[in-house]
Structure formats: structure tokens, C-alpha cells
Amino acid sequence: MATTEPKRSAGGLFRTKTIEQSILDTEEPEHGLRRTLSALDLTVFGVGAIIGTGIFVLTGAVAKNTAGPATALAFVAAAVVCGLAAICYAEFASTVPVAGSAYTFSYATLGELTAWIIGWDLILEFALGTAVVAVGWSGYVRSLMDNAGWHLPNALEGPDAAPGFGFDLLAFLLVLLLTVVLTIGVKLSARLTALVVAIKVTVVLIVISAGAFFIRVDNWDPFIPEAEGTVGGSGLNAPLIQHMFGYEPTTFGVQGIFTAAAVVFFAFIGFDIVATTAEETRNPQRDMPRGILGSLFICTVLYVAVSIVVTGMQNYRQLSIDAPLADAFKETGHPWYAGAISFGAAVGLTTVCMILLLGQTRVFFAMSRDGLLPRFFSRTHPLYATPYRSTILLGVIIAIIAGFTSITELATLVNIGTLFAFVLVAIAVIVLRRTRPDLPRGFRTPWVPWLPIASVAASTWLMLQLPAETWVRFGGWMIAGFIIYFLYSRSHSRMHPPNV
């Protein structure tokens, strides 16, 4: 029987793990994942991860204060940035069908230290992202419960409701429940995701089809309102954008479109998680590109259509911030649609939370299998063939974080990691084309190196819009990662030469 022990390398901090070694590791007994996912499953995962609060909430915020009816163009601009990155992801995911996404891609091209940095970064991004969505889901569910006359004690509604001793029971239980689902099997996760995605896509289609009958064309005039300086006064959007990006953005005009694009970009985060399931895909060379690009295309069409409809139903200056879609239907005298939209938003966040947790466990699993984290956590379940040890560990930790931490404290670090990963994956495509031009590729990124360079430039530009405090906190997390790498990971790596 062929050994799966990788060849040792003395390449130091930038030693690479070859594509062949990465693929061989997937065949190792007790450390491999079962291939059960199809292109449809991957597309559903992508749509499930992308469609969340962005389409149900963010549309109104940016339309009212930043871009007006031209919010549709802002979604297109943001989709272009994500599309550039998605094309690069598609090449790698079809060429290196191994769990870990950007971590695995970086290990094969840019070296172990870079791979560790991006893996450590993704652990933070997915963990906090899962917690943020769980807390947001809890808020929607509590709202629906209040409408039905059911109320939780303030102490169980989280630290925002009871500062100092609050515990968000619903967010805690949701993460634990999803941990159980992911432990039992990724195919079960795919079936549950398919059901929930069908519900929320149906709700979105109801918004588009029903709302189209209430459009007043004069609400689109002017489509690109004249510039009015900077966001000021009351409303959620001004402090939200200022907190996220560190400055008061120009409202309306052409500049307003690009400012809005920088905000709504975060509504697209999720398609990259599809790449973490490459090892569990039956035909990754064919299906990974379809899943990644297909889910991004579907969500872009839905986002643009919803923004056009909601700004046509109600004048952009009158849109609400908290629930623009639901409130637009209330204003037209159709409260039933508003209730359906609120239900769809609550249900939709369930899959976002689960898929973020799925991506987190797969990155952790891949790093553990390589020895950069304890190998104990890379053992798969004998019956379910899932990385149950890392899934349970991370699920419990994230459930506790979601229960005890304020959502405003969680949200600040979620997004910078995604953009950082986009940059490294685009660079890695260029590097691998030069170092391994002979490698079979199920999908080839066109116009290399110009398209990856454009992806790097677009992602870097958005990263530079983030406030200084986000960079400081991100830097602190990275410093902790460097310490762990040099004290543990470097010497325990399976690529580390023996007796060194």
C-alpha cells in the first residue's frame, strides 16, 4: 500500500506542499473526507451563504443615504470585485480539490508561513462571522416571538439587552444544533441547506414578482441623485459606514455608487466558502467552478432585482433602515408580504450560520492534518466521515462567543480576512501558472496575469477603506498567530525535516 507521508522539505518558512502531496493526504485512512457533493449542492451552499441580512436590510440603508435608486449599480460594482476573485478561486478549487480553500492554495504556491497566516486569518473570520450571524438570527427570532406574545427574560437575550450579565440563549443553542448537524454529515447539511435556501429564495422571488406590481416609475427619478456632501444627521447608515470604513462617505452622485459598493460588498461574502468543500465534491474539476460562479451569478441577479423593485415601490428617501423590504410592502397596504419577508430573513440566516461554521471546520481540519495544529483534530468519524473532533471543539467555542459577546464587538473583524484571502488567492494563481504550467486544470482563469492583478487591486482598495482600529485588532490576532507558529506549528509541521 502506498504511503501517504509527505516528503520532508528543508525549505524553511516558505517550504511548499506540492499539489500531489495535498491530494495524497486526502486518501489517508481516518484523515480523509467522503465525496458526496454535486454541483447543485455547491451552488445551494453558495446561495445559502450569500443571501442573508444583506438583501433584507442593507438595500434600504445604502439606497436611502448613499446611492439612491442607483443602489442596483452598486451591487453590480461589488459583484465585479467578487467575480474577479471567484474566477481565481474556481481555478484553484478545481485544480487542488482539497479542504482548506485559500489556506491550501497558499501552501501549494506561496509557502508554509503564508499558508499559516491565511489559515489563522480564516479561523478568525469564519468563527466571528458564525457568531455574528447567530446573534443576528437570535434577534429576528426574538422579534417573531414577541409578535406572538412570547418573551424571553432580558438576561437570556444577550449582553446588548442585559449589559454585564446577559447571555444570548437562542444564539448559543443555534450554534450547538448546527454543530450536531455538521457532525452527522455534510450531505445532511446540504439537504437542510437546500430546504432553507428554497424558502428564502422563494421569499426573495415573492418580493420581486409581487413588488413589481407596485412600482412607480417616478420613484426612480433621478436614478442617480445629485451629490449632497457627506452622510450626516440621524439614521443607522451614517454611524454604520463611519464605523466600518473610518470616514463619512459622500452620498449620491457617481461617488455614492462606489461608496455604496464598498458597503454592499459584504453582502456577497460567502461564495468563497464553497471552495472549502472541494475535498467532499464528487467531481471537483467540473463542479467547483459551477458552484462558485453559479452561486455568485444567481445572488447578483437577485440583489439587483430586489434593489430595483424596492426603490421603485417607495421613494428612496422614505425607505426604512431596519426592514426596508417589509416596510415597503406595509406602505403599499400589504402587511402579509411584510410578515413573509421577516420569516424568510430569520430562516435564511440559519443556513448562513451553518455554512460559515462548515467553512471554519474545514480550514481547521486541513491545518490540523498538515500538523500546523494538533493532528488529534484531523481524525474523521468512523461512521460519518466528518472531522467531528474539530467540529465539536469549534462549535462549542463559537456558541459560547455568540452567547456572551455583543454583536457590535463581534462585527469589526469579520470582513478584513475575506479581502486578504482574495488577494493571496489571486497572487497564487499567477505563481502556480509559472511554477506548474503542466498541472491539469479543470478550469483556467482567463487573461492571466491581468485578471488576477485586477482582483488584487480591487480587493486591496476595499481593504484600505477599513478603519485603523480594525487593522490594529487584525494585527494583534496575526501577532498571536506568529507566536503559535514559531513555538509549535513550524516544528510539528509534516513538512518539517526530522531531527531539526
mmCIF file of N, CA and C in Angstrom, residues 42-136:
data_model
loop_
_atom_site.group_PDB
_atom_site.id
_atom_site.type_symbol
_atom_site.label_atom_id
_atom_site.label_comp_id
_atom_site.label_asym_id
_atom_site.label_seq_id
_atom_site.Cartn_x
_atom_site.Cartn_y
_atom_site.Cartn_z
ATOM 1 N N LEU A 42 -23.211 22.400 -4.268
ATOM 2 C CA LEU A 42 -22.270 23.507 -4.104
ATOM 3 C C LEU A 42 -22.942 24.850 -4.386
ATOM 4 N N THR A 43 -23.773 24.886 -5.430
ATOM 5 C CA THR A 43 -24.482 26.125 -5.751
ATOM 6 C C THR A 43 -25.434 26.508 -4.631
ATOM 7 N N VAL A 44 -26.115 25.508 -4.081
ATOM 8 C CA VAL A 44 -27.026 25.758 -2.962
ATOM 9 C C VAL A 44 -26.259 26.268 -1.749
ATOM 10 N N PHE A 45 -25.095 25.675 -1.473
ATOM 11 C CA PHE A 45 -24.260 26.152 -0.371
ATOM 12 C C PHE A 45 -23.889 27.624 -0.584
ATOM 13 N N GLY A 46 -23.481 27.947 -1.808
ATOM 14 C CA GLY A 46 -23.081 29.321 -2.095
ATOM 15 C C GLY A 46 -24.219 30.302 -1.925
ATOM 16 N N VAL A 47 -25.379 29.978 -2.502
ATOM 17 C CA VAL A 47 -26.551 30.847 -2.360
ATOM 18 C C VAL A 47 -26.960 30.945 -0.896
ATOM 19 N N GLY A 48 -26.882 29.816 -0.191
ATOM 20 C CA GLY A 48 -27.247 29.802 1.230
ATOM 21 C C GLY A 48 -26.349 30.680 2.067
ATOM 22 N N ALA A 49 -25.072 30.742 1.715
ATOM 23 C CA ALA A 49 -24.130 31.559 2.479
ATOM 24 C C ALA A 49 -24.240 33.040 2.137
ATOM 25 N N ILE A 50 -24.551 33.353 0.881
ATOM 26 C CA ILE A 50 -24.530 34.752 0.443
ATOM 27 C C ILE A 50 -25.803 35.490 0.832
ATOM 28 N N ILE A 51 -26.963 34.876 0.585
ATOM 29 C CA ILE A 51 -28.225 35.587 0.823
ATOM 30 C C ILE A 51 -28.537 35.587 2.314
ATOM 31 N N GLY A 52 -28.468 36.747 2.919
ATOM 32 C CA GLY A 52 -28.746 36.895 4.344
ATOM 33 C C GLY A 52 -29.255 38.291 4.622
ATOM 34 N N THR A 53 -28.714 38.905 5.663
ATOM 35 C CA THR A 53 -29.181 40.238 6.029
ATOM 36 C C THR A 53 -28.854 41.267 4.956
ATOM 37 N N GLY A 54 -27.893 40.987 4.095
ATOM 38 C CA GLY A 54 -27.527 41.947 3.074
ATOM 39 C C GLY A 54 -28.703 42.332 2.209
ATOM 40 N N ILE A 55 -29.442 41.350 1.735
ATOM 41 C CA ILE A 55 -30.545 41.629 0.824
ATOM 42 C C ILE A 55 -31.784 42.112 1.576
ATOM 43 N N PHE A 56 -31.929 41.702 2.844
ATOM 44 C CA PHE A 56 -33.123 42.066 3.596
ATOM 45 C C PHE A 56 -32.992 43.404 4.326
ATOM 46 N N VAL A 57 -31.765 43.855 4.586
ATOM 47 C CA VAL A 57 -31.570 45.062 5.378
ATOM 48 C C VAL A 57 -30.722 46.102 4.650
ATOM 49 N N LEU A 58 -29.568 45.685 4.124
ATOM 50 C CA LEU A 58 -28.581 46.629 3.613
ATOM 51 C C LEU A 58 -29.097 47.434 2.429
ATOM 52 N N THR A 59 -30.019 46.853 1.661
ATOM 53 C CA THR A 59 -30.551 47.539 0.485
ATOM 54 C C THR A 59 -31.134 48.897 0.841
ATOM 55 N N GLY A 60 -31.930 48.939 1.895
ATOM 56 C CA GLY A 60 -32.555 50.196 2.288
ATOM 57 C C GLY A 60 -31.573 51.214 2.809
ATOM 58 N N ALA A 61 -30.575 50.742 3.577
ATOM 59 C CA ALA A 61 -29.608 51.658 4.175
ATOM 60 C C ALA A 61 -28.820 52.413 3.115
ATOM 61 N N VAL A 62 -28.283 51.698 2.144
ATOM 62 C CA VAL A 62 -27.451 52.362 1.137
ATOM 63 C C VAL A 62 -28.293 53.150 0.145
ATOM 64 N N ALA A 63 -29.520 52.706 -0.136
ATOM 65 C CA ALA A 63 -30.378 53.451 -1.061
ATOM 66 C C ALA A 63 -30.795 54.779 -0.447
ATOM 67 N N LYS A 64 -31.113 54.779 0.836
ATOM 68 C CA LYS A 64 -31.615 55.986 1.476
ATOM 69 C C LYS A 64 -30.545 57.055 1.654
ATOM 70 N N ASN A 65 -29.343 56.650 1.985
ATOM 71 C CA ASN A 65 -28.332 57.621 2.387
ATOM 72 C C ASN A 65 -27.102 57.707 1.505
ATOM 73 N N THR A 66 -26.961 56.779 0.534
ATOM 74 C CA THR A 66 -25.687 56.735 -0.177
ATOM 75 C C THR A 66 -25.827 56.754 -1.693
ATOM 76 N N ALA A 67 -26.678 55.897 -2.265
ATOM 77 C CA ALA A 67 -26.708 55.761 -3.722
ATOM 78 C C ALA A 67 -28.062 55.995 -4.355
ATOM 79 N N GLY A 68 -29.147 56.053 -3.572
ATOM 80 C CA GLY A 68 -30.472 56.221 -4.155
ATOM 81 C C GLY A 68 -30.858 55.016 -5.001
ATOM 82 N N PRO A 69 -31.676 55.197 -6.037
ATOM 83 C CA PRO A 69 -32.054 54.076 -6.903
ATOM 84 C C PRO A 69 -30.858 53.401 -7.571
ATOM 85 N N ALA A 70 -29.718 54.116 -7.671
ATOM 86 C CA ALA A 70 -28.520 53.543 -8.283
ATOM 87 C C ALA A 70 -27.860 52.486 -7.404
ATOM 88 N N THR A 71 -28.502 52.128 -6.298
ATOM 89 C CA THR A 71 -28.008 51.024 -5.467
ATOM 90 C C THR A 71 -27.838 49.755 -6.306
ATOM 91 N N ALA A 72 -28.677 49.590 -7.311
ATOM 92 C CA ALA A 72 -28.543 48.429 -8.202
ATOM 93 C C ALA A 72 -27.174 48.414 -8.864
ATOM 94 N N LEU A 73 -26.688 49.593 -9.260
ATOM 95 C CA LEU A 73 -25.356 49.673 -9.866
ATOM 96 C C LEU A 73 -24.268 49.384 -8.836
ATOM 97 N N ALA A 74 -24.509 49.751 -7.581
ATOM 98 C CA ALA A 74 -23.542 49.456 -6.520
ATOM 99 C C ALA A 74 -23.404 47.949 -6.328
ATOM 100 N N PHE A 75 -24.525 47.236 -6.398
ATOM 101 C CA PHE A 75 -24.464 45.775 -6.307
ATOM 102 C C PHE A 75 -23.697 45.192 -7.483
ATOM 103 N N VAL A 76 -23.869 45.764 -8.663
ATOM 104 C CA VAL A 76 -23.131 45.282 -9.836
ATOM 105 C C VAL A 76 -21.636 45.508 -9.647
ATOM 106 N N ALA A 77 -21.257 46.700 -9.160
ATOM 107 C CA ALA A 77 -19.845 47.005 -8.952
ATOM 108 C C ALA A 77 -19.224 46.061 -7.924
ATOM 109 N N ALA A 78 -19.936 45.814 -6.835
ATOM 110 C CA ALA A 78 -19.435 44.895 -5.810
ATOM 111 C C ALA A 78 -19.317 43.479 -6.363
ATOM 112 N N ALA A 79 -20.283 43.095 -7.210
ATOM 113 C CA ALA A 79 -20.241 41.756 -7.801
ATOM 114 C C ALA A 79 -19.048 41.595 -8.734
ATOM 115 N N VAL A 80 -18.639 42.675 -9.403
ATOM 116 C CA VAL A 80 -17.467 42.601 -10.270
ATOM 117 C C VAL A 80 -16.218 42.297 -9.458
ATOM 118 N N VAL A 81 -16.067 42.971 -8.299
ATOM 119 C CA VAL A 81 -14.922 42.706 -7.428
ATOM 120 C C VAL A 81 -14.931 41.254 -6.974
ATOM 121 N N CYS A 82 -16.085 40.786 -6.520
ATOM 122 C CA CYS A 82 -16.195 39.397 -6.082
ATOM 123 C C CYS A 82 -16.011 38.431 -7.252
ATOM 124 N N GLY A 83 -16.506 38.815 -8.431
ATOM 125 C CA GLY A 83 -16.378 37.942 -9.591
ATOM 126 C C GLY A 83 -14.933 37.722 -9.990
ATOM 127 N N LEU A 84 -14.116 38.769 -9.912
ATOM 128 C CA LEU A 84 -12.692 38.618 -10.220
ATOM 129 C C LEU A 84 -12.056 37.599 -9.281
ATOM 130 N N ALA A 85 -12.380 37.713 -7.998
ATOM 131 C CA ALA A 85 -11.838 36.762 -7.031
ATOM 132 C C ALA A 85 -12.412 35.367 -7.254
ATOM 133 N N ALA A 86 -13.703 35.285 -7.595
ATOM 134 C CA ALA A 86 -14.348 33.993 -7.781
ATOM 135 C C ALA A 86 -13.721 33.211 -8.925
ATOM 136 N N ILE A 87 -13.330 33.897 -9.995
ATOM 137 C CA ILE A 87 -12.695 33.215 -11.125
ATOM 138 C C ILE A 87 -11.366 32.607 -10.695
ATOM 139 N N CYS A 88 -10.619 33.337 -9.868
ATOM 140 C CA CYS A 88 -9.348 32.794 -9.354
ATOM 141 C C CYS A 88 -9.596 31.608 -8.437
ATOM 142 N N TYR A 89 -10.595 31.713 -7.574
ATOM 143 C CA TYR A 89 -10.949 30.600 -6.695
ATOM 144 C C TYR A 89 -11.345 29.368 -7.503
ATOM 145 N N ALA A 90 -12.071 29.590 -8.594
ATOM 146 C CA ALA A 90 -12.545 28.458 -9.395
ATOM 147 C C ALA A 90 -11.387 27.667 -9.972
ATOM 148 N N GLU A 91 -10.327 28.349 -10.437
ATOM 149 C CA GLU A 91 -9.174 27.622 -10.958
ATOM 150 C C GLU A 91 -8.524 26.771 -9.883
ATOM 151 N N PHE A 92 -8.296 27.350 -8.722
ATOM 152 C CA PHE A 92 -7.616 26.612 -7.665
ATOM 153 C C PHE A 92 -8.465 25.463 -7.130
ATOM 154 N N ALA A 93 -9.745 25.725 -6.894
ATOM 155 C CA ALA A 93 -10.597 24.693 -6.310
ATOM 156 C C ALA A 93 -10.750 23.499 -7.236
ATOM 157 N N SER A 94 -10.687 23.725 -8.547
ATOM 158 C CA SER A 94 -10.787 22.615 -9.490
ATOM 159 C C SER A 94 -9.445 21.922 -9.696
ATOM 160 N N THR A 95 -8.353 22.626 -9.407
ATOM 161 C CA THR A 95 -7.012 22.067 -9.600
ATOM 162 C C THR A 95 -6.491 21.393 -8.344
ATOM 163 N N VAL A 96 -6.845 21.945 -7.179
ATOM 164 C CA VAL A 96 -6.408 21.411 -5.887
ATOM 165 C C VAL A 96 -7.656 21.059 -5.082
ATOM 166 N N PRO A 97 -8.305 19.927 -5.379
ATOM 167 C CA PRO A 97 -9.564 19.583 -4.708
ATOM 168 C C PRO A 97 -9.337 19.055 -3.293
ATOM 169 N N VAL A 98 -8.862 19.937 -2.424
ATOM 170 C CA VAL A 98 -8.508 19.571 -1.056
ATOM 171 C C VAL A 98 -9.146 20.581 -0.114
ATOM 172 N N ALA A 99 -9.575 20.114 1.064
ATOM 173 C CA ALA A 99 -10.177 21.002 2.052
ATOM 174 C C ALA A 99 -9.199 22.101 2.442
ATOM 175 N N GLY A 100 -9.741 23.270 2.784
ATOM 176 C CA GLY A 100 -8.883 24.342 3.271
ATOM 177 C C GLY A 100 -8.942 25.620 2.483
ATOM 178 N N SER A 101 -9.447 25.592 1.245
ATOM 179 C CA SER A 101 -9.617 26.798 0.445
ATOM 180 C C SER A 101 -8.314 27.586 0.326
ATOM 181 N N ALA A 102 -8.345 28.877 0.656
ATOM 182 C CA ALA A 102 -7.191 29.749 0.445
ATOM 183 C C ALA A 102 -5.959 29.269 1.206
ATOM 184 N N TYR A 103 -6.162 28.622 2.348
ATOM 185 C CA TYR A 103 -5.025 28.077 3.102
ATOM 186 C C TYR A 103 -4.286 27.038 2.269
ATOM 187 N N THR A 104 -5.019 26.079 1.726
ATOM 188 C CA THR A 104 -4.408 25.019 0.926
ATOM 189 C C THR A 104 -3.767 25.580 -0.339
ATOM 190 N N PHE A 105 -4.446 26.535 -0.991
ATOM 191 C CA PHE A 105 -3.907 27.121 -2.212
ATOM 192 C C PHE A 105 -2.579 27.831 -1.929
ATOM 193 N N SER A 106 -2.536 28.560 -0.817
ATOM 194 C CA SER A 106 -1.314 29.290 -0.459
ATOM 195 C C SER A 106 -0.179 28.346 -0.116
ATOM 196 N N TYR A 107 -0.481 27.231 0.540
ATOM 197 C CA TYR A 107 0.547 26.254 0.917
ATOM 198 C C TYR A 107 1.225 25.681 -0.325
ATOM 199 N N ALA A 108 0.446 25.518 -1.385
ATOM 200 C CA ALA A 108 0.983 24.910 -2.606
ATOM 201 C C ALA A 108 1.789 25.891 -3.451
ATOM 202 N N THR A 109 1.671 27.185 -3.171
ATOM 203 C CA THR A 109 2.303 28.165 -4.050
ATOM 204 C C THR A 109 3.199 29.163 -3.328
ATOM 205 N N LEU A 110 2.717 29.733 -2.249
ATOM 206 C CA LEU A 110 3.419 30.826 -1.581
ATOM 207 C C LEU A 110 4.206 30.385 -0.355
ATOM 208 N N GLY A 111 4.033 29.139 0.074
ATOM 209 C CA GLY A 111 4.839 28.630 1.174
ATOM 210 C C GLY A 111 4.076 28.488 2.480
ATOM 211 N N GLU A 112 4.713 27.767 3.421
ATOM 212 C CA GLU A 112 4.051 27.385 4.665
ATOM 213 C C GLU A 112 3.706 28.586 5.547
ATOM 214 N N LEU A 113 4.613 29.541 5.677
ATOM 215 C CA LEU A 113 4.340 30.680 6.545
ATOM 216 C C LEU A 113 3.152 31.478 6.037
ATOM 217 N N THR A 114 3.118 31.709 4.725
ATOM 218 C CA THR A 114 1.987 32.438 4.152
ATOM 219 C C THR A 114 0.698 31.652 4.337
ATOM 220 N N ALA A 115 0.780 30.321 4.151
ATOM 221 C CA ALA A 115 -0.400 29.478 4.342
ATOM 222 C C ALA A 115 -0.888 29.561 5.784
ATOM 223 N N TRP A 116 0.044 29.534 6.724
ATOM 224 C CA TRP A 116 -0.344 29.637 8.136
ATOM 225 C C TRP A 116 -1.038 30.969 8.397
ATOM 226 N N ILE A 117 -0.482 32.052 7.849
ATOM 227 C CA ILE A 117 -1.064 33.375 8.069
ATOM 228 C C ILE A 117 -2.507 33.417 7.574
ATOM 229 N N ILE A 118 -2.737 32.917 6.358
ATOM 230 C CA ILE A 118 -4.097 32.982 5.814
ATOM 231 C C ILE A 118 -5.010 31.998 6.531
ATOM 232 N N GLY A 119 -4.495 30.840 6.932
ATOM 233 C CA GLY A 119 -5.318 29.897 7.687
ATOM 234 C C GLY A 119 -5.717 30.459 9.033
ATOM 235 N N TRP A 120 -4.772 31.074 9.719
ATOM 236 C CA TRP A 120 -5.050 31.704 11.012
ATOM 237 C C TRP A 120 -6.051 32.839 10.846
ATOM 238 N N ASP A 121 -5.936 33.554 9.763
ATOM 239 C CA ASP A 121 -6.854 34.642 9.448
ATOM 240 C C ASP A 121 -8.266 34.107 9.183
ATOM 241 N N LEU A 122 -8.368 33.013 8.424
ATOM 242 C CA LEU A 122 -9.684 32.451 8.105
ATOM 243 C C LEU A 122 -10.368 31.881 9.339
ATOM 244 N N ILE A 123 -9.577 31.340 10.274
ATOM 245 C CA ILE A 123 -10.157 30.844 11.521
ATOM 246 C C ILE A 123 -10.888 31.975 12.237
ATOM 247 N N LEU A 124 -10.239 33.140 12.305
ATOM 248 C CA LEU A 124 -10.867 34.304 12.942
ATOM 249 C C LEU A 124 -12.100 34.743 12.170
ATOM 250 N N GLU A 125 -11.961 34.861 10.857
ATOM 251 C CA GLU A 125 -13.066 35.358 10.037
ATOM 252 C C GLU A 125 -14.302 34.484 10.156
ATOM 253 N N PHE A 126 -14.131 33.172 9.968
ATOM 254 C CA PHE A 126 -15.285 32.276 9.987
ATOM 255 C C PHE A 126 -15.879 32.138 11.386
ATOM 256 N N ALA A 127 -15.029 32.126 12.414
ATOM 257 C CA ALA A 127 -15.532 31.990 13.781
ATOM 258 C C ALA A 127 -16.388 33.187 14.171
ATOM 259 N N LEU A 128 -15.849 34.390 13.972
ATOM 260 C CA LEU A 128 -16.605 35.580 14.329
ATOM 261 C C LEU A 128 -17.801 35.771 13.402
ATOM 262 N N GLY A 129 -17.630 35.411 12.121
ATOM 263 C CA GLY A 129 -18.757 35.510 11.201
ATOM 264 C C GLY A 129 -19.916 34.629 11.634
ATOM 265 N N THR A 130 -19.608 33.398 12.054
ATOM 266 C CA THR A 130 -20.651 32.498 12.544
ATOM 267 C C THR A 130 -21.342 33.079 13.758
ATOM 268 N N ALA A 131 -20.553 33.624 14.684
ATOM 269 C CA ALA A 131 -21.129 34.198 15.903
ATOM 270 C C ALA A 131 -21.996 35.409 15.595
ATOM 271 N N VAL A 132 -21.529 36.275 14.685
ATOM 272 C CA VAL A 132 -22.304 37.464 14.317
ATOM 273 C C VAL A 132 -23.657 37.065 13.735
ATOM 274 N N VAL A 133 -23.657 36.111 12.809
ATOM 275 C CA VAL A 133 -24.904 35.693 12.171
ATOM 276 C C VAL A 133 -25.829 35.029 13.184
ATOM 277 N N ALA A 134 -25.257 34.245 14.105
ATOM 278 C CA ALA A 134 -26.075 33.593 15.134
ATOM 279 C C ALA A 134 -26.769 34.631 16.017
ATOM 280 N N VAL A 135 -26.028 35.686 16.380
ATOM 281 C CA VAL A 135 -26.627 36.742 17.197
ATOM 282 C C VAL A 135 -27.702 37.492 16.400
ATOM 283 N N GLY A 136 -27.442 37.748 15.110
ATOM 284 C CA GLY A 136 -28.443 38.388 14.269
ATOM 285 C C GLY A 136 -29.692 37.529 14.109
#
